[in-house]
Steps between C-alpha positions, in 0.01 A plus 500: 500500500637830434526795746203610591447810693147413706193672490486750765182594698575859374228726349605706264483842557255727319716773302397821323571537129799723557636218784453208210681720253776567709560079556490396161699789367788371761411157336578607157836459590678120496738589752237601703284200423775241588548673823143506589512092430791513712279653803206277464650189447705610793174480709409712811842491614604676259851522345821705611522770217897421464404163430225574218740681349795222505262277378390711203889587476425874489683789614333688853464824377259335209374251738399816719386665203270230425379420837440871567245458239303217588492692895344750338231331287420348817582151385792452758521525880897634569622517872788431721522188693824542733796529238268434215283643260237269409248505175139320549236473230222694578237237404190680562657755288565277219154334527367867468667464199385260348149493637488935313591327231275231467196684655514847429643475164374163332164502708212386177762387274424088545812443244748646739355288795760322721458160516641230782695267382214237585295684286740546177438256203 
């Protein structure tokens, strides 16, 4: 089985246009997309920022650059722990996400539905 981050008992958070803009505009970067992955799959834990960034074999000062980003979209949780800075994926964030998307974009367009897997031919 591969790695599965598991559901969490999170709901998402309900975001203003301007708020949902913000995330996927942050998103519309890779860099910033990997790292994001990085932070969820990371779980609530979270992930020691110098680490994310060895791991993505990037430089700090882009490292900062890009998680500076995803702080402000409101997609990532930064704070010191001790000695450490630590990232966390702000899930109710990214269900927001998601959940603007799907609802208050798509809403009465069947075609763009969102099947489960169960449900997929």
């Amino acid at each position: 089985m591969k790695n599965r981050v598991k559901s969490s008992p999170v709901p998402p958070k309900s975001l203003t246009e301007a708020e949902a803009a913000d995330g996927f505009a942050a998103l519309g970067n890779r860099a910033r997309l990997r790292l994001l992955r990085l932070f969820v799959r990371a779980g609530g834990e979270g992930l020691n920022v110098g680490d994310a960034g060895r791991l993505m074999e990037m430089p700090a000062s882009t490292l900062a650059h890009h998680l500076a980003a995803l702080v402000r979209a409101g997609l990532v949780i930064q704070e010191k722990r001790g000695r450490e800075v630590i990232g966390t994926a702000d899930y109710a964030a990214i269900k927001g996400a998601a959940a603007y998307l799907t609802e208050a974009c798509c809403a009465g367009f069947e075609d763009l539905a969102i099947e489960s897997k169960a449900g997929a031919a």
